[in-house]
C-alpha cells in the first residue's frame, strides 16, 4: 500500500521554495534522530542537486560525511569539484564502463527499458531451450518482462490467458500469433493483431514499441548503474554501517515518483533504508536555491541566472 497519492506529490511540488526547505530540513532531522549524526551520510554525485542536499544537511549537521563514486565517466569539472569538498570519501567500482558493457550490455533508452529487454532476452533463451527439450521447468522466469515488452495486458488482469501462458513457459498457438511465437518461428514480429491486449499506459512508458531490441545484435541491460554506482555505494554503507541520503527527486522519472508514493521521503521500512529528503522538489527549485543562496557548484553547469 502506498503512503502517498499522486495528488499529495503534486500539492507538495507546488509549494514555495521556503516551505520545501523547511520540509527537507525536517526530514533530515528525522533521519538523523533515527540513526544518529554518525550513522548517516550523503550520497554525493558532485552534481547540482546533491550539492544542494549536502549544503542543507551540513547547515544542520556540519560533520555529516559524504561519499562519491568515481566511475570514470564524470566530467572533469565534476571530479575536481568533488575533490575540493571536505569530508567526502571517493569510491571506485570494481569494473569500468567498458567491462560492464562487454559483460552485460548497453543501457539503451533508460534503466526501465534496458532492464525489461535484458529480462525478456533471458526469458526467450529459456523458452527456446524448452523448444529444444533442454529445459523442463514448470515456470519460466522473467515472464513479466516479456509481457511488458510485447504488450500483453497483465498489470490489472493477471488472469489474462496469454500472460498465464508466459508464466508456464508455454508457447502460444500459431493462431494467436504473439510476438514471442513469431520470433521463434519466423525470426520477426507480426503486425499487432486485433484482440491481443495491450498495456493501458501512456505512450512514453509503453515498452511495447521497444520490442525490436530483442533482435539487436548486441547485449542490452540496466546493469551499468547497478555495477558502477549502486554496488560501490551499497558496499560502502554496509562497511561503515551508515544510512544514505540522496538528492533524488520524484520529478526525474516515473520509477522515482513511484518509489516516493510507496515509501515517502524517509524509507525507514525499506529493505535497504534510504532518505530522499528532496523528493518533492523540482528542477526549478534547485536552480532557485543555488541562485538565491549563491551556492558554489561545479563549473560544468555555468552560471545560474535569475529569471
Short mmCIF file of C-alpha atoms in Angstrom, two decimals:
data_model
loop_
_atom_site.label_atom_id
_atom_site.label_comp_id
_atom_site.label_asym_id
_atom_site.label_seq_id
_atom_site.Cartn_x
_atom_site.Cartn_y
_atom_site.Cartn_z
CA UNK A 1 0.00 0.00 0.00
CA UNK A 2 1.29 3.46 -0.91
CA UNK A 3 1.95 6.03 1.77
CA UNK A 4 1.00 8.89 -0.56
CA UNK A 5 -1.14 9.67 -3.58
CA UNK A 6 -0.14 11.43 -6.77
CA UNK A 7 -2.26 14.34 -5.53
CA UNK A 8 -0.03 14.59 -2.46
CA UNK A 9 3.02 14.81 -4.69
CA UNK A 10 1.56 17.49 -6.94
CA UNK A 11 0.48 19.53 -3.92
CA UNK A 12 3.95 19.37 -2.35
CA UNK A 13 5.65 20.17 -5.66
CA UNK A 14 3.56 23.34 -5.94
CA UNK A 15 4.75 24.73 -2.60
CA UNK A 16 7.13 27.72 -2.48
CA UNK A 17 10.84 27.02 -2.08
CA UNK A 18 10.90 28.33 1.50
CA UNK A 19 8.34 25.70 2.55
CA UNK A 20 10.22 22.96 0.72
CA UNK A 21 13.45 23.86 2.50
CA UNK A 22 11.75 23.59 5.89
CA UNK A 23 10.17 20.26 4.96
CA UNK A 24 13.50 18.92 3.73
CA UNK A 25 15.22 20.04 6.94
CA UNK A 26 12.54 18.28 8.98
CA UNK A 27 13.05 15.03 7.08
CA UNK A 28 16.81 15.25 7.57
CA UNK A 29 16.21 15.78 11.29
CA UNK A 30 14.02 12.67 11.36
CA UNK A 31 16.69 10.61 9.60
CA UNK A 32 19.42 11.77 11.98
CA UNK A 33 17.22 11.27 15.04
CA UNK A 34 16.69 7.68 13.98
CA UNK A 35 20.27 6.74 13.10
CA UNK A 36 22.39 9.43 14.76
CA UNK A 37 24.62 12.05 13.16
CA UNK A 38 27.40 9.47 12.92
CA UNK A 39 25.01 6.94 11.41
CA UNK A 40 24.09 8.76 8.19
CA UNK A 41 25.89 10.11 5.14
CA UNK A 42 25.09 11.98 1.93
CA UNK A 43 25.39 10.14 -1.38
CA UNK A 44 27.18 12.91 -3.27
CA UNK A 45 27.47 12.88 -7.07
CA UNK A 46 29.04 16.32 -7.39
CA UNK A 47 26.03 17.47 -9.39
CA UNK A 48 23.90 20.50 -8.57
CA UNK A 49 21.10 18.51 -6.87
CA UNK A 50 23.34 16.63 -4.45
CA UNK A 51 25.34 19.83 -3.84
CA UNK A 52 22.15 21.49 -2.62
CA UNK A 53 21.36 18.50 -0.39
CA UNK A 54 24.88 18.43 1.06
CA UNK A 55 24.63 22.17 1.77
CA UNK A 56 21.28 21.87 3.57
CA UNK A 57 22.41 18.80 5.53
CA UNK A 58 25.66 20.41 6.66
CA UNK A 59 23.90 23.61 7.61
CA UNK A 60 22.10 21.43 10.14
CA UNK A 61 24.86 18.92 10.92
CA UNK A 62 28.29 20.23 9.86
CA UNK A 63 30.08 16.93 10.43
CA UNK A 64 27.88 14.73 8.23
CA UNK A 65 30.08 12.69 5.91
CA UNK A 66 29.58 12.16 2.18
CA UNK A 67 30.61 9.60 -0.40
CA UNK A 68 31.24 9.95 -4.13
CA UNK A 69 31.58 7.14 -6.70
CA UNK A 70 34.21 7.91 -9.33
CA UNK A 71 33.04 5.82 -12.30
CA UNK A 72 35.45 7.45 -14.72
CA UNK A 73 32.52 8.78 -16.76
CA UNK A 74 32.02 12.08 -14.95
CA UNK A 75 33.02 15.42 -16.37
CA UNK A 76 36.49 16.51 -15.19
CA UNK A 77 34.90 19.62 -13.68
CA UNK A 78 32.63 17.44 -11.53
CA UNK A 79 35.54 15.33 -10.31
CA UNK A 80 37.61 18.40 -9.43
CA UNK A 81 34.67 20.00 -7.65
CA UNK A 82 34.19 16.87 -5.52
CA UNK A 83 37.86 16.83 -4.57
CA UNK A 84 37.54 20.37 -3.20
CA UNK A 85 34.78 19.36 -0.78
CA UNK A 86 35.61 18.39 2.79
CA UNK A 87 34.84 15.03 4.36
CA UNK A 88 33.92 13.28 1.10
CA UNK A 89 35.17 9.72 0.60
CA UNK A 90 35.85 8.78 -3.02
CA UNK A 91 34.79 5.26 -4.03
CA UNK A 92 35.56 3.33 -7.21
CA UNK A 93 33.67 0.44 -8.83
CA UNK A 94 35.36 -2.91 -9.43
CA UNK A 95 34.52 -2.81 -13.14
CA UNK A 96 34.99 0.05 -15.59
CA UNK A 97 32.38 1.06 -18.15
CA UNK A 98 33.88 -0.97 -20.97
CA UNK A 99 33.96 -4.11 -18.85
CA UNK A 100 30.32 -3.63 -17.81
CA UNK A 101 29.21 -3.15 -21.43
CA UNK A 102 31.15 -6.19 -22.61
CA UNK A 103 29.67 -8.39 -19.89
CA UNK A 104 26.10 -7.10 -19.57
CA UNK A 105 25.33 -4.79 -22.49
CA UNK A 106 24.38 -1.21 -23.26
CA UNK A 107 21.83 0.75 -21.14
CA UNK A 108 19.71 1.88 -24.10
CA UNK A 109 16.82 4.36 -23.70
CA UNK A 110 16.72 4.14 -19.89
CA UNK A 111 17.04 1.74 -17.00
CA UNK A 112 13.42 0.56 -17.19
CA UNK A 113 13.56 -0.26 -20.90
CA UNK A 114 17.06 -1.77 -20.76
CA UNK A 115 16.11 -3.91 -17.75
CA UNK A 116 12.95 -5.07 -19.50
CA UNK A 117 14.86 -6.08 -22.63
CA UNK A 118 17.50 -7.87 -20.55
CA UNK A 119 14.86 -9.86 -18.67
CA UNK A 120 12.93 -10.60 -21.86
CA UNK A 121 16.02 -11.96 -23.57
CA UNK A 122 16.63 -14.28 -20.61
CA UNK A 123 13.03 -15.42 -20.94
CA UNK A 124 13.45 -16.05 -24.66
CA UNK A 125 16.57 -18.14 -24.08
CA UNK A 126 14.68 -20.34 -21.62
CA UNK A 127 11.74 -20.56 -23.99
CA UNK A 128 13.96 -21.64 -26.87
CA UNK A 129 15.65 -24.19 -24.59
CA UNK A 130 12.22 -25.64 -23.91
CA UNK A 131 11.54 -25.88 -27.63
CA UNK A 132 14.72 -27.90 -27.93
CA UNK A 133 13.84 -30.08 -24.96
CA UNK A 134 16.69 -28.69 -22.85
CA UNK A 135 14.50 -27.05 -20.21
CA UNK A 136 11.62 -28.76 -18.37
CA UNK A 137 10.89 -26.19 -15.63
CA UNK A 138 7.21 -25.63 -14.90
CA UNK A 139 7.68 -21.87 -14.69
CA UNK A 140 9.84 -19.73 -16.97
CA UNK A 141 11.38 -16.81 -15.10
CA UNK A 142 11.26 -13.19 -16.29
CA UNK A 143 7.77 -13.66 -17.77
CA UNK A 144 6.66 -10.24 -16.53
CA UNK A 145 9.41 -8.55 -18.55
CA UNK A 146 8.32 -10.34 -21.69
CA UNK A 147 4.68 -9.48 -21.04
CA UNK A 148 5.64 -5.84 -20.65
CA UNK A 149 7.73 -5.81 -23.80
CA UNK A 150 5.25 -7.49 -26.14
CA UNK A 151 2.24 -5.60 -24.79
CA UNK A 152 0.29 -8.34 -23.06
CA UNK A 153 -2.02 -6.68 -20.52
CA UNK A 154 -1.21 -8.12 -17.12
CA UNK A 155 -0.84 -5.33 -14.57
CA UNK A 156 -4.58 -5.11 -13.91
CA UNK A 157 -5.51 -8.61 -15.04
CA UNK A 158 -3.05 -11.36 -14.14
CA UNK A 159 -5.63 -13.95 -15.13
CA UNK A 160 -5.05 -12.95 -18.74
CA UNK A 161 -4.64 -16.17 -20.73
CA UNK A 162 -1.60 -15.02 -22.68
CA UNK A 163 0.15 -13.87 -19.52
CA UNK A 164 -0.54 -17.20 -17.83
CA UNK A 165 0.95 -18.94 -20.86
CA UNK A 166 4.12 -16.93 -20.42
CA UNK A 167 4.31 -17.91 -16.74
CA UNK A 168 4.06 -21.58 -17.63
CA UNK A 169 6.60 -21.18 -20.37
CA UNK A 170 4.10 -22.32 -22.98
CA UNK A 171 4.45 -21.02 -26.49
CA UNK A 172 1.02 -19.73 -27.58
CA UNK A 173 -0.61 -21.39 -30.57
CA UNK A 174 0.15 -20.11 -34.05
CA UNK A 175 -3.41 -18.80 -34.31
CA UNK A 176 -2.76 -16.28 -31.54
CA UNK A 177 0.33 -15.02 -33.34
CA UNK A 178 2.04 -13.37 -30.38
CA UNK A 179 5.43 -11.73 -30.96
CA UNK A 180 7.11 -14.40 -28.80
CA UNK A 181 5.78 -17.18 -31.01
CA UNK A 182 6.65 -15.37 -34.22
CA UNK A 183 10.17 -14.58 -33.06
CA UNK A 184 10.90 -18.28 -32.58
CA UNK A 185 9.16 -19.47 -35.75
CA UNK A 186 9.96 -16.69 -38.17
CA UNK A 187 12.65 -14.50 -36.59
CA UNK A 188 10.47 -11.42 -36.88
CA UNK A 189 7.42 -9.82 -35.32
CA UNK A 190 3.89 -9.70 -36.77
CA UNK A 191 1.76 -6.63 -37.01
CA UNK A 192 -0.44 -6.03 -34.00
CA UNK A 193 -3.37 -8.44 -34.06
CA UNK A 194 -6.92 -7.49 -33.16
CA UNK A 195 -7.92 -8.85 -29.77
CA UNK A 196 -4.42 -9.02 -28.28
CA UNK A 197 -4.45 -6.98 -25.07
CA UNK A 198 -2.02 -4.11 -24.66
CA UNK A 199 -0.86 -2.29 -21.58
CA UNK A 200 -3.10 0.55 -20.53
CA UNK A 201 -0.35 3.09 -20.19
CA UNK A 202 0.75 6.38 -21.66
CA UNK A 203 2.83 6.12 -24.81
CA UNK A 204 6.02 7.40 -23.22
CA UNK A 205 6.11 4.44 -20.82
CA UNK A 206 4.85 1.78 -23.22
CA UNK A 207 7.74 -0.63 -23.66
CA UNK A 208 5.97 -2.46 -26.49
CA UNK A 209 7.48 -0.06 -29.01
CA UNK A 210 10.96 -1.24 -27.99
CA UNK A 211 10.41 -4.94 -28.66
CA UNK A 212 12.67 -4.68 -31.74
CA UNK A 213 15.57 -4.56 -29.26
CA UNK A 214 15.13 -8.32 -28.79
CA UNK A 215 16.71 -8.75 -32.23
CA UNK A 216 19.56 -6.30 -31.67
CA UNK A 217 22.98 -7.83 -32.49
CA UNK A 218 24.38 -6.71 -29.13
CA UNK A 219 23.53 -7.08 -25.46
CA UNK A 220 21.27 -4.58 -23.67
CA UNK A 221 20.86 -4.30 -19.88
CA UNK A 222 20.39 -1.93 -16.98
CA UNK A 223 23.43 -3.26 -15.08
CA UNK A 224 25.62 -0.22 -15.72
CA UNK A 225 24.18 1.87 -12.87
CA UNK A 226 23.95 -1.10 -10.52
CA UNK A 227 27.53 -2.24 -11.02
CA UNK A 228 29.22 1.13 -11.24
CA UNK A 229 27.23 3.23 -8.75
CA UNK A 230 24.77 1.30 -6.61
CA UNK A 231 27.03 -1.60 -5.66
CA UNK A 232 30.03 0.53 -4.54
CA UNK A 233 27.71 2.77 -2.51
CA UNK A 234 25.85 -0.18 -1.01
CA UNK A 235 29.11 -1.87 -0.02
CA UNK A 236 30.34 1.39 1.46
CA UNK A 237 27.18 1.84 3.55
CA UNK A 238 27.43 -1.75 4.74
CA UNK A 239 31.10 -1.34 5.65
CA UNK A 240 30.70 1.88 7.63
CA UNK A 241 27.20 0.98 8.90
CA UNK A 242 25.60 4.26 7.89
CA UNK A 243 22.31 5.06 6.17
CA UNK A 244 22.32 7.15 2.96
CA UNK A 245 20.62 10.36 1.99
CA UNK A 246 20.28 11.12 -1.71
CA UNK A 247 19.06 14.08 -3.75
CA UNK A 248 16.71 12.04 -5.92
CA UNK A 249 13.52 13.84 -6.93
CA UNK A 250 10.22 12.27 -7.93
CA UNK A 251 10.00 14.58 -10.95
CA UNK A 252 13.04 12.91 -12.54
CA UNK A 253 11.37 9.65 -13.55
CA UNK A 254 8.27 7.53 -13.19
CA UNK A 255 10.24 5.00 -11.14
CA UNK A 256 11.36 7.62 -8.61
CA UNK A 257 7.84 9.01 -8.38
CA UNK A 258 6.52 5.50 -7.79
CA UNK A 259 9.10 4.91 -5.04
CA UNK A 260 8.09 8.14 -3.31
CA UNK A 261 4.40 7.23 -3.44
CA UNK A 262 5.23 3.90 -1.83
CA UNK A 263 7.87 4.90 0.75
CA UNK A 264 7.74 8.66 1.20
CA UNK A 265 10.90 10.70 1.69
CA UNK A 266 12.34 8.59 4.50
CA UNK A 267 12.19 4.90 3.68
CA UNK A 268 12.66 3.64 7.23
CA UNK A 269 10.95 0.32 6.46
CA UNK A 270 12.64 -0.42 3.15
CA UNK A 271 14.90 -3.46 2.80
CA UNK A 272 17.77 -1.02 2.31
CA UNK A 273 16.61 2.16 4.11
CA UNK A 274 17.31 5.40 2.28
CA UNK A 275 16.31 9.02 2.73
CA UNK A 276 15.36 11.23 -0.22
CA UNK A 277 14.51 14.47 1.61
CA UNK A 278 14.24 16.49 -1.64
CA UNK A 279 11.83 14.10 -3.38
CA UNK A 280 9.13 16.75 -3.77
CA UNK A 281 11.49 19.37 -5.26
CA UNK A 282 11.59 20.10 -8.99
CA UNK A 283 14.41 21.33 -11.20
CA UNK A 284 13.48 24.99 -10.83
CA UNK A 285 13.65 24.73 -7.04
CA UNK A 286 17.26 23.57 -7.22
CA UNK A 287 18.22 26.39 -9.57
CA UNK A 288 16.43 28.95 -7.40
CA UNK A 289 18.17 27.69 -4.26
CA UNK A 290 21.60 27.86 -5.91
CA UNK A 291 20.99 31.37 -7.21
CA UNK A 292 19.36 32.75 -4.05
CA UNK A 293 21.94 31.37 -1.62
CA UNK A 294 24.89 31.71 -4.02
CA UNK A 295 25.91 28.08 -3.60
CA UNK A 296 29.15 27.14 -5.40
CA UNK A 297 28.57 24.35 -7.93
CA UNK A 298 30.71 22.52 -10.47
CA UNK A 299 31.85 24.74 -13.32
CA UNK A 300 30.33 22.47 -15.96
CA UNK A 301 26.90 23.98 -15.19
CA UNK A 302 27.96 27.52 -15.96
CA UNK A 303 26.33 30.48 -14.21
CA UNK A 304 22.80 30.15 -12.78
CA UNK A 305 20.81 33.21 -13.81
CA UNK A 306 17.63 34.55 -12.22
CA UNK A 307 14.51 34.54 -14.39
#
